[in-house]
Amino acid sequence: MRKRWRFPILLVGIGAAACRHAEPADLVLRHGAIYPLATDSGRVESLAIRDGRVVYTGEDAGARRFIGSRTAVLELRGQMVLPAFRDTHMHPSEGVGLGECRFDDLKTKEAVLDSLGRCAAAHPEWTWIRGRGWQLPVFPEANPRREWLDALVPDRPVFLTAADGHSAWVNSRALRLAGVTRSTPDPPNGRIERDARTHEPSGTLRERAVDLVASRLPPRTQEELRAGLLRALELANRYGIIAVHDASASPELLEAYAALDSAGRLTARVIAAIHVDPRGGPEQIDSLRAWRGRFPGRHLYAPSAAKIFVDGVIEAKTAALLAPYRDNTGRSGEPNLTPAALDTLVAAIDAAGFQVHQHAIGDRAVRMALDALEFARRHNGPRDARPIIAHLELIDPADVPRFAALEVIPSFQALWAYADEYITRLTEPVLGPERSRWLYPIGSVAKTGAHLAAGSDWSVSSMNPLDAIQVAITRRGPDAPPGPPWIPEEVVDLRTMLTAYTAGGAYAAGAEATQGSLEIGKDADLIVLDRDLYAIPVTQIHSAKVLLTLLAGREVWRDRSLH
Ligand SMILES: [Zn+2]
């Protein structure tokens, strides 16, 4: 703290004359398009960093006095500098899965099976074939079958997580090992997809039914977890991200973070939301508290939030809706817990001083999440709690103003807000046009003055904030040519999105006093981009490249092209 204030005191105490000989900076960036607040106001040419903090922003001429014999100088030639990005909802543990069979970009059943066959053959040492990233719209009814896997891998169990993480596709061997048969009932909040005629499990498991097989997987070692986290954070740094909210951390993961943190190996600030069992009730608060005490944050890491899944996803009809899905079943999707149970649980987590982080996708789940936070405020009294609700795919218009009113942080995954196949084939048809108007209502929520934050939900979808930022502005796919936006009322501007990814993220982490912008005295968390986003057509935003990422002045990513 003392160090932090040394510079301003010097400046004020000694006066302008001494400024010609200001204490040299460690790094000066100059001749740039530097946006200290991420918004398009207050643009400057130069920025100086000392001891990890910003000590100067302004014209090039004024930066000269910070250049000493040991000061590194980076000539930006008009390149853009922004506060570094912050992702308020992602799953860094999925870095472990980067080494598994991957199907993320495959568009046909044949391509997925072909890739799986090659992956299994390449790894004869694996006792389980694990993979992830298959896309729901690739398969009829989002419902792939076990026989297709059996034909390729008959002798080893196969467990393949869908891209959205809410379904798994398994082979017969895996079902047998887990003892899942025709007579196994669906678990609460889970569904075993079955053959319509024989009633045999057909190979796809939804939500909690995934656990039936997942619980048989060999556990990850600490070494695997640490390596996976490092891979994920390295990817984050490449995209200019220096802070992540881990949206569902297990005790094993908290341990891995703590080990990396004390070894000085974390390359991003981590706010870990400890996974809460939605059916576990408030009794589990003691163990949440105990974990928080056992793995205290030291440098970059804070196990300070708790995460509750309120519902599932619309595509698999597991999201909780206020009115039924239009599929003639009359189902409207069951939330993972009753409204009363959620109220009690959220109030208990809030009372224990945790930041509450909820997953809510359907309009009923969103309303329940807001109701529970309102209940907690009434019950515990108002405090600076900064609760987060993530995803927010469908919000009833009546609930839109409640984010600002209840001081709830909406964490949007803006990359999902365009009419891809998830929307046109699996979402709009089951909602109908009237409700579909309120899909990802980012613009409406932004207009209410809520503190917007943003995130990728990686590895569900691309971690690159620039992809999501462009989609929020165009409401079209990142690669789509210019054209009419999907739900034009919900378009937002670049300034709104850059703020959500910077100052909004810092606010969500309770760190806005020292982070989230590049004002003097704040941490030098910044990125250099190869072009000025405010000066290019919006359809080019996703092609911009992060050349340099600094975490409190420390270089955590540098592109080879940077001179
Ligand atoms: Zn998530």
Coordinates of C-alpha atoms and ligand atoms in Angstrom, one line a residue:
M1 CA 0.0 0.0 0.0
R2 CA 2.8 2.4 0.9
K3 CA 4.5 1.7 -2.4
R4 CA 1.3 2.4 -4.2
W5 CA 1.0 6.0 -3.0
R6 CA 4.7 6.9 -3.3
F7 CA 4.4 8.3 -6.7
P8 CA 1.4 10.7 -6.3
I9 CA 2.9 12.0 -3.1
L10 CA 6.2 12.8 -4.8
L11 CA 4.4 14.5 -7.6
V12 CA 2.3 16.7 -5.4
G13 CA 5.0 17.3 -2.8
I14 CA 7.9 18.3 -5.0
G15 CA 6.1 20.1 -7.7
A16 CA 6.2 20.4 -11.4
A17 CA 9.9 21.4 -11.7
A18 CA 11.0 18.0 -10.4
C19 CA 8.9 16.2 -12.9
R20 CA 11.5 16.6 -15.6
H21 CA 13.5 14.1 -13.5
A22 CA 10.6 11.8 -12.5
E23 CA 11.7 8.4 -11.3
P24 CA 12.2 6.4 -14.5
A25 CA 9.5 4.0 -15.4
D26 CA 10.0 0.3 -16.1
L27 CA 8.1 0.5 -19.4
V28 CA 6.8 3.3 -21.6
L29 CA 4.4 2.7 -24.4
R30 CA 4.2 5.6 -26.8
H31 CA 2.8 6.8 -30.1
G32 CA -0.3 4.7 -29.5
A33 CA -4.1 4.9 -29.5
I34 CA -4.4 4.3 -25.7
Y35 CA -7.9 4.2 -24.1
P36 CA -7.4 4.3 -20.3
L37 CA -11.1 3.8 -19.7
A38 CA -11.8 1.4 -22.6
T39 CA -14.4 3.9 -23.8
D40 CA -13.7 6.2 -26.7
S41 CA -13.3 9.2 -24.6
G42 CA -10.0 10.4 -23.1
R43 CA -7.7 8.8 -25.7
V44 CA -3.9 9.4 -25.0
E45 CA -0.7 8.6 -26.8
S46 CA 1.6 7.4 -24.0
L47 CA 1.5 5.4 -20.9
A48 CA 4.2 4.6 -18.3
I49 CA 4.4 1.7 -15.9
R50 CA 6.5 1.4 -12.7
D51 CA 6.4 -1.4 -10.1
G52 CA 3.4 -2.9 -11.9
R53 CA 1.3 0.3 -11.8
V54 CA 0.4 3.0 -14.2
V55 CA 2.3 6.2 -13.4
Y56 CA 1.6 8.3 -16.4
T57 CA -1.0 8.6 -19.2
G58 CA -1.0 11.5 -21.6
E59 CA 0.8 13.0 -24.5
D60 CA 4.1 11.6 -25.9
A61 CA 6.0 14.7 -24.8
G62 CA 5.0 14.2 -21.2
A63 CA 6.2 10.6 -21.2
R64 CA 9.8 11.6 -22.0
R65 CA 10.6 12.4 -18.4
F66 CA 9.8 8.8 -17.4
I67 CA 12.4 7.3 -19.8
G68 CA 15.6 6.5 -18.0
S69 CA 18.6 4.3 -19.0
R70 CA 16.8 1.1 -17.9
T71 CA 13.3 1.9 -19.2
A72 CA 12.0 -0.3 -21.9
V73 CA 10.2 1.7 -24.6
L74 CA 7.5 0.2 -26.9
E75 CA 6.7 2.1 -30.0
L76 CA 3.0 1.4 -30.8
R77 CA 2.7 3.1 -34.2
G78 CA -0.9 3.8 -33.6
Q79 CA -1.8 0.4 -32.2
M80 CA -4.5 0.2 -29.6
V81 CA -4.0 -0.1 -25.9
L82 CA -6.9 -1.1 -23.6
P83 CA -7.3 -2.3 -20.0
A84 CA -6.9 -6.1 -20.2
F85 CA -10.0 -8.2 -20.6
R86 CA -11.8 -10.0 -17.7
D87 CA -13.9 -13.1 -18.2
T88 CA -16.6 -13.4 -15.6
H89 CA -17.7 -16.9 -16.4
M90 CA -15.5 -19.7 -17.6
H91 CA -14.3 -23.1 -16.7
P92 CA -10.5 -23.2 -16.7
S93 CA -10.4 -26.8 -15.5
E94 CA -11.5 -27.6 -19.1
G95 CA -7.9 -27.0 -20.0
V96 CA -7.5 -30.7 -18.9
G97 CA -9.7 -31.6 -21.8
L98 CA -7.5 -29.9 -24.4
G99 CA -5.6 -33.2 -24.5
E100 CA -8.7 -35.3 -25.1
C101 CA -10.6 -36.2 -28.3
R102 CA -12.1 -32.9 -29.5
F103 CA -15.1 -32.4 -31.9
D104 CA -15.7 -28.7 -31.5
D105 CA -15.7 -27.6 -35.1
L106 CA -17.1 -30.8 -36.7
K107 CA -20.3 -30.3 -38.5
T108 CA -21.5 -33.8 -39.5
K109 CA -22.0 -37.1 -37.7
E110 CA -19.5 -38.7 -40.1
A111 CA -16.8 -36.2 -39.3
V112 CA -17.3 -36.7 -35.5
L113 CA -17.2 -40.5 -35.8
D114 CA -14.2 -40.4 -38.1
S115 CA -12.3 -38.1 -35.7
L116 CA -13.3 -40.3 -32.7
G117 CA -12.0 -43.4 -34.5
R118 CA -8.7 -41.8 -35.1
C119 CA -8.4 -40.4 -31.6
A120 CA -9.1 -43.8 -30.0
A121 CA -6.6 -45.6 -32.3
A122 CA -4.0 -43.0 -31.5
H123 CA -4.3 -43.6 -27.7
P124 CA -4.2 -47.4 -27.1
E125 CA -3.0 -46.5 -23.5
W126 CA -6.2 -44.8 -22.5
T127 CA -8.5 -47.1 -20.4
W128 CA -11.4 -44.7 -21.0
I129 CA -11.9 -42.8 -24.3
R130 CA -12.7 -39.3 -23.1
G131 CA -13.7 -36.5 -25.4
R132 CA -15.7 -33.4 -25.6
G133 CA -17.1 -30.6 -27.8
W134 CA -19.7 -32.4 -29.9
Q135 CA -22.3 -30.0 -31.1
L136 CA -26.0 -30.7 -30.3
P137 CA -27.4 -29.6 -33.7
V138 CA -25.2 -32.2 -35.5
F139 CA -27.4 -35.0 -34.4
P140 CA -31.2 -35.5 -34.9
E141 CA -33.0 -34.2 -31.8
A142 CA -29.5 -33.6 -30.3
N143 CA -29.6 -37.3 -29.6
P144 CA -26.6 -39.3 -30.8
R145 CA -26.7 -43.1 -30.3
R146 CA -24.4 -45.6 -28.5
E147 CA -24.4 -48.1 -31.4
W148 CA -22.4 -45.6 -33.5
L149 CA -19.7 -45.6 -30.8
D150 CA -19.9 -49.3 -30.2
A151 CA -19.0 -49.9 -33.9
L152 CA -15.8 -47.9 -33.4
V153 CA -14.8 -48.7 -29.9
P154 CA -16.4 -51.9 -28.6
D155 CA -13.9 -52.9 -26.0
R156 CA -13.3 -49.6 -24.0
P157 CA -15.8 -47.3 -22.3
V158 CA -16.4 -44.1 -24.2
F159 CA -17.5 -40.9 -22.5
L160 CA -18.0 -37.8 -24.7
T161 CA -19.2 -34.5 -23.2
A162 CA -21.3 -32.2 -25.4
A163 CA -20.0 -28.7 -26.2
D164 CA -22.4 -27.2 -23.7
G165 CA -21.5 -29.6 -20.9
H166 CA -25.1 -30.5 -20.2
S167 CA -25.2 -33.8 -22.1
A168 CA -22.9 -36.8 -22.5
W169 CA -22.8 -39.4 -25.2
V170 CA -21.6 -42.8 -24.1
N171 CA -21.1 -46.3 -25.6
S172 CA -22.7 -49.6 -24.4
R173 CA -19.5 -50.5 -22.5
A174 CA -19.7 -47.3 -20.4
L175 CA -23.4 -47.9 -19.7
R176 CA -22.6 -51.4 -18.6
L177 CA -19.8 -50.4 -16.3
A178 CA -22.1 -47.8 -14.7
G179 CA -24.9 -50.4 -14.4
V180 CA -27.3 -48.2 -16.4
T181 CA -30.0 -50.4 -18.0
R182 CA -33.6 -50.3 -19.3
S183 CA -34.8 -50.5 -15.7
T184 CA -32.7 -47.6 -14.3
P185 CA -35.0 -44.7 -13.5
D186 CA -34.1 -41.2 -14.5
P187 CA -32.4 -39.5 -11.6
P188 CA -33.8 -36.2 -10.3
N189 CA -33.0 -33.4 -12.7
G190 CA -31.6 -35.8 -15.2
R191 CA -32.8 -37.8 -18.2
I192 CA -31.6 -41.0 -19.7
E193 CA -32.5 -40.8 -23.4
R194 CA -34.1 -44.1 -24.4
D195 CA -35.1 -46.0 -27.5
A196 CA -38.8 -45.3 -28.1
R197 CA -39.5 -48.9 -28.9
T198 CA -37.3 -51.0 -26.6
H199 CA -36.8 -48.4 -23.8
E200 CA -33.1 -49.3 -23.7
P201 CA -30.8 -46.3 -23.0
S202 CA -29.9 -45.0 -26.4
G203 CA -26.6 -43.4 -25.5
T204 CA -27.3 -39.8 -24.6
L205 CA -27.5 -38.7 -21.0
R206 CA -28.8 -35.2 -19.9
E207 CA -27.9 -33.1 -16.9
R208 CA -27.6 -35.2 -13.6
A209 CA -28.0 -38.5 -15.6
V210 CA -24.5 -37.7 -16.9
D211 CA -23.2 -38.4 -13.4
L212 CA -24.3 -42.0 -13.6
V213 CA -21.3 -42.6 -15.9
A214 CA -19.1 -39.7 -15.0
S215 CA -18.8 -41.0 -11.5
R216 CA -17.1 -44.1 -12.8
L217 CA -14.3 -42.1 -14.6
P218 CA -10.9 -42.3 -13.1
P219 CA -10.3 -39.1 -11.0
R220 CA -7.9 -36.4 -12.3
T221 CA -4.6 -36.2 -10.5
Q222 CA -3.4 -32.9 -9.1
E223 CA -0.7 -32.9 -11.7
E224 CA -3.3 -33.2 -14.5
L225 CA -5.4 -30.5 -13.0
R226 CA -2.5 -28.1 -12.6
A227 CA -1.3 -28.7 -16.2
G228 CA -4.9 -28.2 -17.4
L229 CA -5.3 -24.9 -15.6
L230 CA -2.0 -23.6 -16.9
R231 CA -3.1 -24.5 -20.5
A232 CA -6.4 -22.6 -20.0
L233 CA -4.8 -19.5 -18.5
E234 CA -2.2 -19.5 -21.3
L235 CA -5.0 -19.4 -23.8
A236 CA -6.7 -16.7 -21.8
N237 CA -3.5 -14.5 -21.9
R238 CA -3.3 -14.9 -25.7
Y239 CA -6.8 -13.4 -25.9
G240 CA -5.9 -10.6 -23.6
I241 CA -7.6 -12.0 -20.5
I242 CA -5.9 -11.4 -17.1
A243 CA -8.8 -12.2 -14.8
V244 CA -11.2 -15.1 -14.8
H245 CA -14.1 -16.2 -12.7
D246 CA -14.0 -20.0 -12.5
A247 CA -17.7 -20.7 -12.6
S248 CA -17.7 -24.0 -10.8
A249 CA -14.6 -25.1 -8.8
S250 CA -14.4 -28.4 -7.0
P251 CA -12.3 -28.8 -3.8
E252 CA -9.6 -30.6 -5.9
L253 CA -9.5 -27.6 -8.2
L254 CA -9.2 -25.1 -5.3
E255 CA -6.2 -27.1 -4.2
A256 CA -4.6 -27.0 -7.7
Y257 CA -5.1 -23.2 -7.9
A258 CA -3.6 -22.7 -4.4
A259 CA -0.6 -24.7 -5.4
L260 CA 0.0 -22.8 -8.6
D261 CA -0.6 -19.5 -6.8
S262 CA 1.9 -20.1 -4.1
A263 CA 4.5 -21.2 -6.7
G264 CA 3.9 -17.9 -8.5
R265 CA 2.7 -19.7 -11.6
L266 CA -0.8 -18.2 -12.1
T267 CA -0.8 -15.9 -15.1
A268 CA -4.3 -14.5 -14.4
R269 CA -6.3 -13.3 -11.4
V270 CA -8.7 -16.1 -10.5
I271 CA -11.9 -15.7 -8.6
A272 CA -13.1 -19.2 -7.9
A273 CA -16.8 -19.9 -7.4
I274 CA -17.0 -23.1 -5.3
H275 CA -19.5 -25.6 -6.7
V276 CA -22.7 -25.8 -4.6
D277 CA -25.0 -28.8 -4.8
P278 CA -28.4 -27.4 -5.6
R279 CA -30.1 -30.2 -3.7
G280 CA -27.7 -30.0 -0.7
G281 CA -29.4 -27.2 1.2
P282 CA -27.8 -24.6 3.5
E283 CA -26.0 -27.4 5.5
Q284 CA -23.2 -27.3 3.0
I285 CA -22.3 -23.7 3.9
D286 CA -20.0 -25.0 6.6
S287 CA -18.0 -27.0 4.1
L288 CA -17.8 -24.0 1.7
R289 CA -16.5 -21.9 4.6
A290 CA -14.0 -24.6 5.5
W291 CA -12.7 -24.8 1.9
R292 CA -12.4 -21.1 1.7
G293 CA -10.4 -21.2 4.9
R294 CA -8.2 -24.1 3.8
F295 CA -7.2 -22.6 0.4
P296 CA -6.9 -18.9 1.2
G297 CA -5.9 -16.7 -1.7
R298 CA -2.4 -15.4 -1.5
H299 CA -1.5 -13.5 -4.6
L300 CA -3.9 -13.8 -7.5
Y301 CA -6.4 -16.3 -6.4
A302 CA -9.5 -15.9 -4.2
P303 CA -12.0 -18.7 -3.5
S304 CA -14.6 -16.1 -2.8
A305 CA -17.8 -17.0 -4.6
A306 CA -20.2 -19.9 -4.7
K307 CA -22.0 -21.2 -7.8
I308 CA -25.4 -22.6 -8.1
F309 CA -26.9 -24.2 -11.2
V310 CA -30.6 -23.1 -11.2
D311 CA -31.5 -24.9 -14.4
G312 CA -30.2 -26.6 -17.6
V313 CA -30.3 -25.5 -21.2
I314 CA -33.1 -24.7 -23.7
E315 CA -31.7 -26.9 -26.5
A316 CA -32.0 -30.0 -24.3
K317 CA -35.3 -28.7 -22.9
T318 CA -33.8 -28.7 -19.4
A319 CA -34.0 -24.9 -18.9
A320 CA -36.8 -23.8 -16.6
L321 CA -39.4 -21.8 -18.5
L322 CA -42.4 -19.7 -17.2
A323 CA -44.6 -21.3 -19.9
P324 CA -44.2 -24.8 -21.5
Y325 CA -42.0 -25.7 -24.4
R326 CA -43.9 -25.8 -27.7
D327 CA -43.3 -29.5 -28.2
N328 CA -46.6 -31.0 -27.3
T329 CA -45.3 -32.6 -24.1
G330 CA -46.6 -29.8 -21.8
R331 CA -43.1 -29.7 -20.1
S332 CA -41.7 -26.4 -19.1
G333 CA -38.4 -27.7 -17.7
E334 CA -37.8 -28.3 -14.0
P335 CA -35.4 -26.1 -12.1
N336 CA -32.8 -27.9 -10.1
L337 CA -34.4 -26.9 -6.9
T338 CA -37.6 -25.3 -5.7
P339 CA -37.9 -21.5 -5.4
A340 CA -38.1 -21.8 -1.6
A341 CA -35.0 -24.0 -1.5
L342 CA -33.1 -21.6 -3.7
D343 CA -34.2 -18.6 -1.5
T344 CA -32.9 -20.3 1.6
L345 CA -29.6 -21.5 0.0
V346 CA -28.8 -18.1 -1.6
A347 CA -29.5 -16.3 1.6
A348 CA -27.3 -18.7 3.6
I349 CA -24.4 -18.3 1.0
D350 CA -24.8 -14.5 1.1
A351 CA -24.9 -14.4 4.9
A352 CA -21.6 -16.4 4.9
G353 CA -20.0 -13.5 2.9
F354 CA -19.7 -15.3 -0.4
Q355 CA -20.5 -13.7 -3.7
V356 CA -23.4 -15.7 -5.1
H357 CA -22.9 -16.8 -8.8
Q358 CA -25.9 -18.4 -10.4
H359 CA -26.4 -20.2 -13.7
A360 CA -29.8 -19.3 -15.1
I361 CA -30.9 -19.7 -18.7
G362 CA -34.7 -20.1 -18.9
D363 CA -37.0 -17.1 -18.0
R364 CA -38.3 -19.0 -14.9
A365 CA -34.8 -19.8 -13.7
V366 CA -33.8 -16.1 -14.2
R367 CA -36.8 -15.0 -12.2
M368 CA -36.1 -17.5 -9.4
A369 CA -32.5 -16.3 -9.3
L370 CA -33.5 -12.7 -8.9
D371 CA -36.2 -13.6 -6.4
A372 CA -33.7 -15.4 -4.3
L373 CA -31.3 -12.5 -4.3
E374 CA -34.2 -10.2 -3.3
F375 CA -35.0 -12.6 -0.5
A376 CA -31.4 -12.6 0.6
R377 CA -31.2 -8.8 0.7
R378 CA -34.4 -8.7 2.8
H379 CA -33.2 -11.4 5.1
N380 CA -29.6 -10.4 5.5
G381 CA -29.9 -6.7 5.1
P382 CA -28.3 -4.8 2.2
R383 CA -24.6 -5.3 1.7
D384 CA -22.1 -4.8 -1.1
A385 CA -22.7 -8.3 -2.3
R386 CA -22.3 -8.0 -6.1
P387 CA -24.1 -11.2 -7.0
I388 CA -23.7 -12.5 -10.5
I389 CA -26.3 -14.2 -12.7
A390 CA -24.7 -15.8 -15.8
H391 CA -26.0 -16.8 -19.2
L392 CA -29.5 -15.1 -19.1
E393 CA -30.6 -16.6 -22.4
L394 CA -34.3 -15.8 -21.9
I395 CA -35.5 -12.9 -19.6
D396 CA -39.1 -12.1 -19.2
P397 CA -39.5 -8.3 -19.9
A398 CA -40.9 -7.8 -16.4
D399 CA -37.6 -8.9 -14.9
V400 CA -35.3 -6.8 -17.1
P401 CA -35.2 -3.7 -14.7
R402 CA -34.6 -5.9 -11.7
F403 CA -30.8 -6.3 -12.4
A404 CA -30.2 -2.6 -11.8
A405 CA -32.8 -2.3 -9.0
L406 CA -31.3 -5.3 -7.0
E407 CA -27.7 -4.4 -8.0
V408 CA -27.2 -7.8 -9.6
I409 CA -24.4 -8.2 -12.2
P410 CA -25.6 -9.7 -15.4
S411 CA -22.8 -11.8 -17.0
F412 CA -23.8 -12.3 -20.6
Q413 CA -22.1 -14.7 -23.0
A414 CA -22.7 -12.5 -26.0
L415 CA -21.1 -14.9 -28.5
W416 CA -24.4 -16.9 -28.3
A417 CA -26.6 -13.9 -29.3
Y418 CA -27.0 -14.6 -33.0
A419 CA -29.2 -16.9 -35.1
D420 CA -27.0 -20.0 -35.4
E421 CA -28.4 -23.5 -35.5
Y422 CA -28.7 -23.7 -31.8
I423 CA -31.1 -20.8 -32.1
T424 CA -32.9 -21.5 -35.4
R425 CA -33.3 -25.3 -35.0
L426 CA -33.3 -26.0 -31.3
T427 CA -34.5 -22.8 -29.5
E428 CA -36.9 -20.6 -31.5
P429 CA -39.1 -23.5 -32.6
V430 CA -39.6 -24.6 -28.9
L431 CA -40.2 -21.0 -27.7
G432 CA -42.3 -19.4 -30.5
P433 CA -41.8 -15.9 -31.9
E434 CA -43.2 -13.9 -29.0
R435 CA -40.8 -15.3 -26.3
S436 CA -37.9 -15.5 -28.8
R437 CA -37.9 -11.7 -29.0
W438 CA -36.4 -11.8 -25.4
L439 CA -33.5 -14.1 -26.2
Y440 CA -30.2 -12.5 -24.9
P441 CA -31.8 -9.1 -24.3
I442 CA -28.4 -7.5 -23.7
G443 CA -29.4 -4.1 -25.0
S444 CA -32.5 -3.9 -22.8
V445 CA -30.6 -4.8 -19.7
A446 CA -27.8 -2.4 -20.5
K447 CA -30.3 0.5 -20.9
T448 CA -31.5 0.0 -17.3
G449 CA -28.0 1.0 -16.1
A450 CA -27.1 -2.4 -14.7
H451 CA -23.4 -3.2 -14.2
L452 CA -22.8 -5.4 -17.2
A453 CA -20.1 -8.0 -17.1
A454 CA -19.3 -10.6 -19.8
G455 CA -17.7 -14.0 -20.2
S456 CA -17.2 -16.8 -22.6
D457 CA -18.4 -19.9 -20.7
W458 CA -15.3 -21.5 -22.2
S459 CA -14.9 -24.4 -23.1
V460 CA -18.5 -24.3 -24.2
S461 CA -17.6 -21.7 -26.8
S462 CA -14.6 -19.6 -28.0
M463 CA -12.8 -17.8 -25.2
N464 CA -11.9 -14.9 -27.5
P465 CA -13.6 -11.7 -26.1
L466 CA -13.4 -10.1 -29.5
D467 CA -15.7 -12.7 -31.1
A468 CA -18.3 -12.1 -28.4
I469 CA -17.9 -8.3 -28.6
Q470 CA -18.5 -8.3 -32.3
V471 CA -21.5 -10.5 -32.0
A472 CA -23.1 -8.3 -29.3
I473 CA -22.7 -5.3 -31.7
T474 CA -23.8 -7.0 -34.9
R475 CA -26.1 -9.8 -33.5
R476 CA -24.6 -11.8 -36.4
G477 CA -22.1 -14.6 -36.5
P478 CA -18.4 -13.5 -36.1
D479 CA -17.7 -14.5 -39.7
A480 CA -20.9 -13.2 -41.2
P481 CA -20.8 -10.3 -43.7
P482 CA -22.6 -7.1 -42.8
G483 CA -26.4 -7.5 -42.7
P484 CA -29.4 -7.1 -40.6
P485 CA -29.0 -7.9 -36.9
W486 CA -30.9 -10.7 -35.2
I487 CA -33.4 -8.9 -32.7
P488 CA -32.1 -5.4 -33.6
E489 CA -33.6 -4.0 -30.3
E490 CA -30.9 -5.8 -28.4
V491 CA -27.8 -4.5 -30.2
V492 CA -25.3 -2.7 -28.0
D493 CA -22.3 -0.5 -29.0
L494 CA -18.5 -1.2 -28.7
R495 CA -18.1 1.1 -25.7
T496 CA -20.7 -0.9 -23.8
M497 CA -19.0 -4.2 -24.5
L498 CA -15.4 -3.0 -23.9
T499 CA -16.6 -1.6 -20.5
A500 CA -18.3 -4.9 -19.7
Y501 CA -15.1 -6.8 -20.4
T502 CA -12.9 -4.4 -18.4
A503 CA -14.4 -2.1 -15.7
G504 CA -17.5 -4.3 -15.5
G505 CA -15.3 -7.3 -14.8
A506 CA -13.3 -5.5 -12.2
Y507 CA -16.5 -4.4 -10.5
A508 CA -17.7 -8.0 -10.5
A509 CA -14.5 -9.0 -8.7
G510 CA -14.8 -6.1 -6.2
A511 CA -11.5 -4.7 -7.6
E512 CA -12.5 -1.5 -9.3
A513 CA -10.5 0.6 -6.9
T514 CA -7.2 -0.8 -8.3
Q515 CA -8.1 -2.6 -11.6
G516 CA -10.3 -2.5 -14.7
S517 CA -9.0 0.8 -16.1
L518 CA -5.6 2.4 -16.7
E519 CA -5.9 5.5 -14.5
I520 CA -2.7 6.6 -12.6
G521 CA -2.1 4.4 -9.6
K522 CA -4.0 1.4 -10.9
D523 CA -2.5 -2.0 -11.8
A524 CA -1.0 -2.0 -15.2
D525 CA -3.3 -4.8 -16.5
L526 CA -3.3 -4.0 -20.2
I527 CA -3.3 -5.3 -23.8
V528 CA -1.9 -4.0 -27.0
L529 CA -4.1 -4.8 -30.1
D530 CA -2.9 -4.7 -33.7
R531 CA -5.6 -2.2 -34.7
D532 CA -7.8 0.4 -33.2
L533 CA -11.3 -1.2 -32.7
Y534 CA -12.9 2.2 -32.7
A535 CA -11.5 3.0 -36.1
I536 CA -12.4 -0.2 -38.1
P537 CA -15.6 -1.6 -39.4
V538 CA -17.4 -3.7 -36.7
T539 CA -17.3 -6.9 -38.8
Q540 CA -13.5 -6.8 -38.5
I541 CA -13.3 -6.7 -34.7
H542 CA -13.0 -10.5 -34.4
S543 CA -9.9 -10.5 -36.6
A544 CA -8.0 -8.1 -34.4
K545 CA -5.1 -9.7 -32.7
V546 CA -3.8 -9.3 -29.1
L547 CA 0.0 -8.6 -29.4
L548 CA 0.9 -8.1 -25.8
T549 CA -0.8 -8.8 -22.5
L550 CA 0.4 -7.4 -19.2
L551 CA -0.7 -8.5 -15.8
A552 CA 0.2 -5.8 -13.3
G553 CA 3.0 -4.8 -15.6
R554 CA 4.3 -8.4 -16.0
E555 CA 4.3 -9.8 -19.5
V556 CA 2.1 -12.9 -19.8
W557 CA 1.7 -12.9 -23.5
R558 CA 3.6 -11.5 -26.4
D559 CA 2.8 -12.2 -30.1
R560 CA 5.9 -13.0 -32.2
S561 CA 5.0 -10.3 -34.6
L562 CA 5.5 -7.6 -32.0
H563 CA 8.7 -5.7 -32.7
Ligands
ZN1 ZN -20.7 -22.2 -17.3

